[in-house]
Short mmCIF file of C-alpha atoms in Angstrom, two decimals:
data_model
loop_
_atom_site.label_atom_id
_atom_site.label_comp_id
_atom_site.label_asym_id
_atom_site.label_seq_id
_atom_site.Cartn_x
_atom_site.Cartn_y
_atom_site.Cartn_z
CA MET A 1 26.19 68.17 87.23
CA ALA A 2 25.00 71.25 85.33
CA ALA A 3 26.48 74.56 85.79
CA ALA A 4 24.72 77.11 87.94
CA PRO A 5 22.93 79.78 85.96
CA GLU A 6 24.83 82.98 85.20
CA LEU A 7 23.33 86.17 86.40
CA SER A 8 24.85 88.71 84.14
CA GLY A 9 24.49 87.33 80.91
CA GLY A 10 28.37 87.60 80.22
CA ARG A 11 28.51 91.10 80.72
CA GLU A 12 31.07 90.95 83.63
CA ALA A 13 34.84 89.59 83.33
CA VAL A 14 33.72 86.97 85.71
CA PRO A 15 30.63 84.97 85.70
CA VAL A 16 28.16 85.68 88.46
CA ALA A 17 26.47 82.57 89.87
CA LEU A 18 22.74 82.25 90.81
CA GLY A 19 22.66 79.82 93.46
CA ALA A 20 19.75 77.18 93.86
CA ALA A 21 16.63 78.49 95.69
CA GLY A 22 16.42 76.89 98.86
CA ALA A 23 20.07 76.11 99.63
CA ALA A 24 21.74 76.67 103.02
CA GLY A 25 18.30 76.96 104.63
CA ALA A 26 17.10 79.64 102.57
CA ALA A 27 13.52 80.18 102.25
CA GLY A 28 11.52 80.17 98.89
CA ALA A 29 10.27 77.62 96.73
CA ALA A 30 12.90 75.68 94.58
CA GLY A 31 13.53 77.39 91.23
CA ALA A 32 12.84 80.75 92.14
CA ALA A 33 14.73 83.56 90.85
CA PRO A 34 15.28 87.32 91.64
CA PRO A 35 12.90 89.79 90.27
CA ALA A 36 13.39 90.52 86.59
CA PHE A 37 15.77 93.44 86.14
CA GLN A 38 18.26 94.47 83.16
CA TYR A 39 21.72 93.68 84.07
CA SER A 40 24.23 96.58 83.29
CA PRO A 41 27.75 96.35 84.90
CA ASP A 42 28.24 100.20 84.71
CA ASN A 43 26.03 103.27 85.84
CA VAL A 44 23.34 104.52 83.18
CA ALA A 45 21.46 107.62 82.76
CA GLY A 46 18.19 107.53 84.67
CA ALA A 47 14.98 108.02 83.30
CA ASP A 48 14.79 111.66 83.99
CA GLY A 49 17.94 112.15 82.06
CA ASN A 50 19.52 114.87 84.21
CA ILE A 51 22.88 113.06 84.61
CA ASP A 52 24.73 111.26 82.13
CA PRO A 53 27.33 108.96 83.99
CA THR A 54 28.92 107.83 80.57
CA GLU A 55 29.93 111.35 79.64
CA ILE A 56 33.99 111.87 79.74
CA THR A 57 34.75 115.37 81.05
CA PHE A 58 38.02 114.48 82.80
CA PRO A 59 41.29 115.29 80.72
CA GLY A 60 43.46 112.29 80.53
CA CYS A 61 46.97 112.09 81.80
CA SER A 62 50.03 112.14 79.83
CA CYS A 63 51.87 109.55 81.18
CA ARG A 64 53.41 107.04 78.52
CA SER A 65 54.72 104.44 81.10
CA SER A 66 53.04 101.23 81.83
CA SER A 67 51.77 102.48 85.22
CA CYS A 68 51.33 105.98 86.58
CA VAL A 69 53.41 107.25 89.59
CA VAL A 70 52.79 109.97 92.16
CA GLN A 71 54.22 113.34 91.47
CA VAL A 72 54.10 112.68 87.85
CA CYS A 73 50.61 111.65 86.95
CA SER A 74 47.81 114.36 87.09
CA CYS A 75 45.28 111.60 88.26
CA LEU A 76 47.24 110.83 91.23
CA ALA A 77 47.43 114.37 92.35
CA HIS A 78 45.64 113.42 95.94
CA GLY A 79 48.06 110.59 96.16
CA GLU A 80 48.42 106.88 95.35
CA ASN A 81 45.08 104.98 95.33
CA TYR A 82 46.40 101.38 95.55
CA SER A 83 49.12 99.12 96.33
CA SER A 84 48.83 95.51 94.68
CA LEU A 85 45.33 96.14 93.79
CA CYS A 86 44.32 96.97 97.31
CA LEU A 87 42.88 100.32 98.33
CA ARG A 88 45.57 102.25 100.37
CA PRO A 89 44.35 103.32 104.01
CA THR A 90 43.73 106.79 104.24
CA GLY A 91 45.58 107.48 107.33
CA THR A 92 43.14 109.47 109.12
CA GLU A 93 41.53 108.87 112.21
CA GLN A 94 38.36 110.77 111.42
CA GLY A 95 37.27 107.67 109.02
CA TYR A 96 36.76 110.00 106.25
CA SER A 97 38.00 108.68 102.59
CA ARG A 98 40.05 110.79 100.63
CA PRO A 99 39.20 111.38 96.94
CA VAL A 100 39.96 108.42 94.66
CA PHE A 101 40.48 109.35 90.91
CA GLU A 102 41.41 106.58 88.79
CA CYS A 103 43.09 106.95 85.05
CA ASN A 104 40.44 107.48 82.54
CA THR A 105 39.61 106.79 78.98
CA LEU A 106 41.76 109.69 77.66
CA CYS A 107 44.71 108.86 79.75
CA GLN A 108 47.87 107.46 77.59
CA CYS A 109 48.98 105.19 80.20
CA GLN A 110 48.30 101.49 79.69
CA ASP A 111 45.28 99.45 80.68
CA SER A 112 47.80 97.56 83.18
CA CYS A 113 48.24 100.78 84.96
CA GLN A 114 48.00 100.26 88.70
CA ASN A 115 45.51 103.25 88.95
CA ARG A 116 42.93 101.13 86.86
CA VAL A 117 41.12 98.84 89.40
CA VAL A 118 37.40 99.45 89.88
CA GLN A 119 37.16 100.28 85.96
CA ARG A 120 38.20 96.74 85.40
CA GLY A 121 34.96 95.25 86.96
CA LEU A 122 34.48 92.02 89.03
CA GLN A 123 37.71 90.10 89.82
CA PHE A 124 36.20 87.54 92.19
CA ARG A 125 33.53 84.89 91.84
CA LEU A 126 30.23 85.72 93.39
CA GLU A 127 26.80 84.12 93.94
CA VAL A 128 23.26 85.27 94.33
CA PHE A 129 21.57 83.31 96.80
CA GLN A 130 18.30 83.43 99.13
CA THR A 131 18.72 83.97 102.71
CA GLU A 132 16.49 83.06 105.55
CA LYS A 133 15.10 86.33 106.42
CA LYS A 134 16.50 89.05 103.94
CA GLY A 135 15.24 87.80 100.81
CA TRP A 136 18.17 87.69 98.19
CA GLY A 137 21.82 88.02 99.27
CA LEU A 138 25.28 87.86 97.58
CA ARG A 139 28.29 85.84 98.83
CA THR A 140 31.80 85.25 97.57
CA LEU A 141 32.72 81.83 96.29
CA GLU A 142 36.51 82.61 97.00
CA PHE A 143 38.76 84.20 99.55
CA ILE A 144 38.97 88.02 99.16
CA PRO A 145 41.92 89.96 100.74
CA GLN A 146 41.22 92.96 102.86
CA GLY A 147 41.36 96.07 100.75
CA ARG A 148 40.52 94.56 97.41
CA PHE A 149 37.78 95.83 95.14
CA VAL A 150 34.82 93.49 95.30
CA CYS A 151 31.80 95.09 93.13
CA GLU A 152 30.49 98.31 92.29
CA TYR A 153 26.88 99.57 93.19
CA ALA A 154 25.45 100.32 89.78
CA GLY A 155 22.23 101.59 88.45
CA GLU A 156 20.31 104.38 87.07
CA VAL A 157 21.65 107.79 88.28
CA LEU A 158 18.73 109.86 89.17
CA GLY A 159 18.53 113.40 90.11
CA PHE A 160 16.88 114.38 93.53
CA GLN A 161 13.46 114.96 92.55
CA GLU A 162 13.34 111.70 90.55
CA ALA A 163 14.88 109.68 93.35
CA ARG A 164 12.21 111.27 95.81
CA ARG A 165 9.29 110.53 93.52
CA ARG A 166 10.20 106.89 93.10
CA ILE A 167 10.72 106.46 96.88
CA GLN A 168 7.40 108.20 97.62
CA ALA A 169 5.74 105.84 95.29
CA GLN A 170 6.77 102.91 96.87
CA THR A 171 4.43 100.85 99.45
CA PRO A 172 5.94 99.48 102.73
CA LYS A 173 5.95 96.05 101.06
CA ASP A 174 8.32 97.24 98.21
CA SER A 175 12.01 96.72 98.06
CA ASN A 176 13.93 99.92 98.09
CA TYR A 177 17.31 99.59 96.17
CA ILE A 178 17.81 103.55 95.80
CA ILE A 179 21.02 104.48 97.89
CA ALA A 180 21.90 108.27 98.34
CA VAL A 181 25.63 109.24 98.81
CA ARG A 182 26.54 112.56 100.24
CA GLU A 183 30.08 113.77 100.08
CA HIS A 184 31.19 116.64 102.09
CA LEU A 185 33.67 118.99 100.67
CA HIS A 186 36.12 121.09 102.29
CA SER A 187 34.18 124.09 100.85
CA GLY A 188 31.31 123.20 102.81
CA GLU A 189 29.38 122.13 99.87
CA ILE A 190 27.61 118.63 99.61
CA MET A 191 27.88 116.60 96.51
CA GLU A 192 24.66 114.16 96.19
CA THR A 193 24.91 110.91 94.18
CA PHE A 194 21.58 108.90 94.00
CA VAL A 195 21.68 105.42 92.09
CA ASP A 196 18.69 103.09 91.69
CA PRO A 197 19.37 99.53 90.43
CA THR A 198 15.71 98.35 90.63
CA TYR A 199 15.08 98.24 87.13
CA ILE A 200 18.75 98.35 85.49
CA GLY A 201 21.60 97.30 87.77
CA ASN A 202 24.25 95.09 88.50
CA VAL A 203 25.17 92.29 91.07
CA GLY A 204 25.63 95.26 93.78
CA ARG A 205 21.92 95.37 94.04
CA PHE A 206 21.76 92.00 96.32
CA LEU A 207 24.11 93.17 98.91
CA ASN A 208 22.28 93.41 102.25
CA HIS A 209 22.93 95.71 105.16
CA SER A 210 24.80 94.97 108.00
CA CYS A 211 25.32 96.61 111.36
CA GLU A 212 29.14 94.96 111.36
CA PRO A 213 29.67 94.87 107.32
CA ASN A 214 32.67 93.17 105.69
CA LEU A 215 32.67 95.92 102.70
CA PHE A 216 32.79 99.71 102.78
CA MET A 217 31.71 101.93 100.05
CA VAL A 218 33.95 104.53 98.41
CA PRO A 219 32.88 106.57 95.40
CA VAL A 220 35.42 106.62 92.80
CA ARG A 221 35.90 108.74 89.71
CA VAL A 222 37.15 107.43 86.47
CA ASP A 223 35.86 109.70 83.48
CA SER A 224 33.54 112.62 85.26
CA MET A 225 32.59 113.80 88.48
CA VAL A 226 29.91 111.27 88.64
CA PRO A 227 31.19 108.57 90.89
CA LYS A 228 31.40 104.86 90.61
CA LEU A 229 30.10 103.58 94.09
CA ALA A 230 32.67 101.11 94.78
CA LEU A 231 32.72 98.26 97.46
CA PHE A 232 36.03 97.28 99.05
CA ALA A 233 36.66 94.54 101.67
CA ALA A 234 37.04 95.99 104.82
CA THR A 235 38.54 92.77 106.01
CA ASP A 236 39.77 89.40 104.95
CA ILE A 237 36.50 87.53 103.78
CA SER A 238 36.30 83.85 103.57
CA ALA A 239 34.90 81.70 100.78
CA GLY A 240 31.11 81.31 101.22
CA GLU A 241 30.70 84.52 103.22
CA GLU A 242 27.71 86.61 102.81
CA LEU A 243 28.88 90.01 101.68
CA SER A 244 27.23 93.24 103.18
CA PHE A 245 27.70 96.68 103.61
CA ASP A 246 26.42 99.69 105.91
CA TYR A 247 23.17 101.26 104.22
CA SER A 248 24.01 104.34 106.31
CA GLY A 249 27.70 104.77 105.34
CA ARG A 250 28.71 104.45 108.99
CA PHE A 251 31.48 101.92 109.05
CA HIS A 252 31.08 99.68 112.03
CA ASN A 253 28.52 101.80 113.93
CA LEU A 254 30.30 105.12 114.50
CA PRO A 255 28.39 106.96 117.38
CA ILE A 256 25.32 109.20 116.29
CA SER A 257 24.53 112.36 117.80
CA ASN A 258 21.48 113.08 120.13
CA ARG A 259 19.66 114.80 117.30
CA GLU A 260 19.83 111.96 115.08
CA GLN A 261 18.86 109.60 117.75
CA ASN A 262 15.69 111.46 118.33
CA SER A 263 15.14 111.63 114.67
CA LEU A 264 15.34 107.72 114.34
CA LYS A 265 13.13 107.26 117.04
CA GLU A 266 10.45 109.44 115.37
CA ASP A 267 10.84 107.54 112.07
CA SER A 268 10.96 103.99 113.81
CA ARG A 269 7.38 103.44 112.93
CA LEU A 270 8.06 103.62 109.26
CA ARG A 271 11.38 101.84 109.11
CA LYS A 272 12.04 98.22 108.09
CA PRO A 273 13.38 95.66 110.73
CA CYS A 274 17.32 94.62 110.43
CA TYR A 275 18.10 90.99 110.40
CA CYS A 276 21.77 91.24 110.20
CA GLY A 277 22.22 89.27 113.52
CA SER A 278 25.42 91.38 114.53
CA PRO A 279 25.96 91.93 118.29
CA THR A 280 25.49 95.52 117.86
CA CYS A 281 22.50 95.37 115.43
CA ALA A 282 20.50 98.46 115.40
CA SER A 283 17.16 96.54 114.93
CA PHE A 284 16.11 98.86 111.99
CA LEU A 285 17.60 99.62 108.58
CA PRO A 286 19.07 102.91 107.98
CA TRP A 287 16.48 105.51 107.16
CA ASP A 288 16.97 108.67 104.94
CA SER A 289 13.89 111.11 105.76
CA SER A 290 15.17 113.80 103.33
CA LEU A 291 13.72 111.81 100.46
CA PHE A 292 10.13 112.25 101.90
CA SER A 293 8.30 115.58 101.76
CA SER A 294 5.98 114.37 104.49
CA LEU A 295 6.57 111.65 106.96
CA ASP A 296 2.92 111.38 107.73
CA THR A 297 1.94 110.29 104.38
CA CYS A 298 4.75 108.58 102.86
CA SER A 299 6.36 105.24 103.73
CA GLY A 300 9.27 102.95 102.90
CA SER A 301 13.03 102.83 103.59
CA SER A 302 15.93 104.70 102.11
CA LEU A 303 19.45 103.65 101.96
#
């Protein structure tokens, strides 16, 4: 039997399988393939050139041990990030994630350091496949324990203006891959990161939304303040299970305010239906109206 096609072109540490079209009740003609795109396992600078995610701006730690430890390593100033490759729980009830800084290119510790996880890339065998209603999706071919890093959501890192221009240029039939991540700092400032894997991206672009996801996203910084949008297992995930995350960033449908509820009602005519099938499905995919200058003239959906 011929081996399944490999999607990454050998750019990942673990091959990414491309499942046969029509398998598992999927729609689509046999031999179909995802729309063409350039595979990149890491973030790249967007067409606007405003942000270079490959720039190294963080100083490295001076640890000369095989693995860094808290209270000694400058990269672990916010506490230990991982335990046996699993992301450590934050220990907070608010659901906010604490900053995650991995050791970087300039660090003197070894590549085997326990504070180097996301930067190592894929560690599990994944497969891109066609779903019944959601187009292309991503599933795991092996068991993934809770807390383990699964994949990054990588693509072009854009500035706000370019992200908004691209979204406003879309038609209702176009798929939107742009994700907007906003981090709220103690100072009250908000850091925004826009990633678009439409033309250049990795396997993360095939992840579908779910109102009860099995992955959650954490911004992880390695060489600079431009984060890697890392997806971790929220629970144990069985082989063959589809992988998903909540595009809105709300894990397991946290309550929303009345103001947000009213906004969702106003925007519902422009939003796309959700087919996640969970008992608490919100019926529509998450929507970010801040990337639209006028809701009367623009359409599409934002992560």
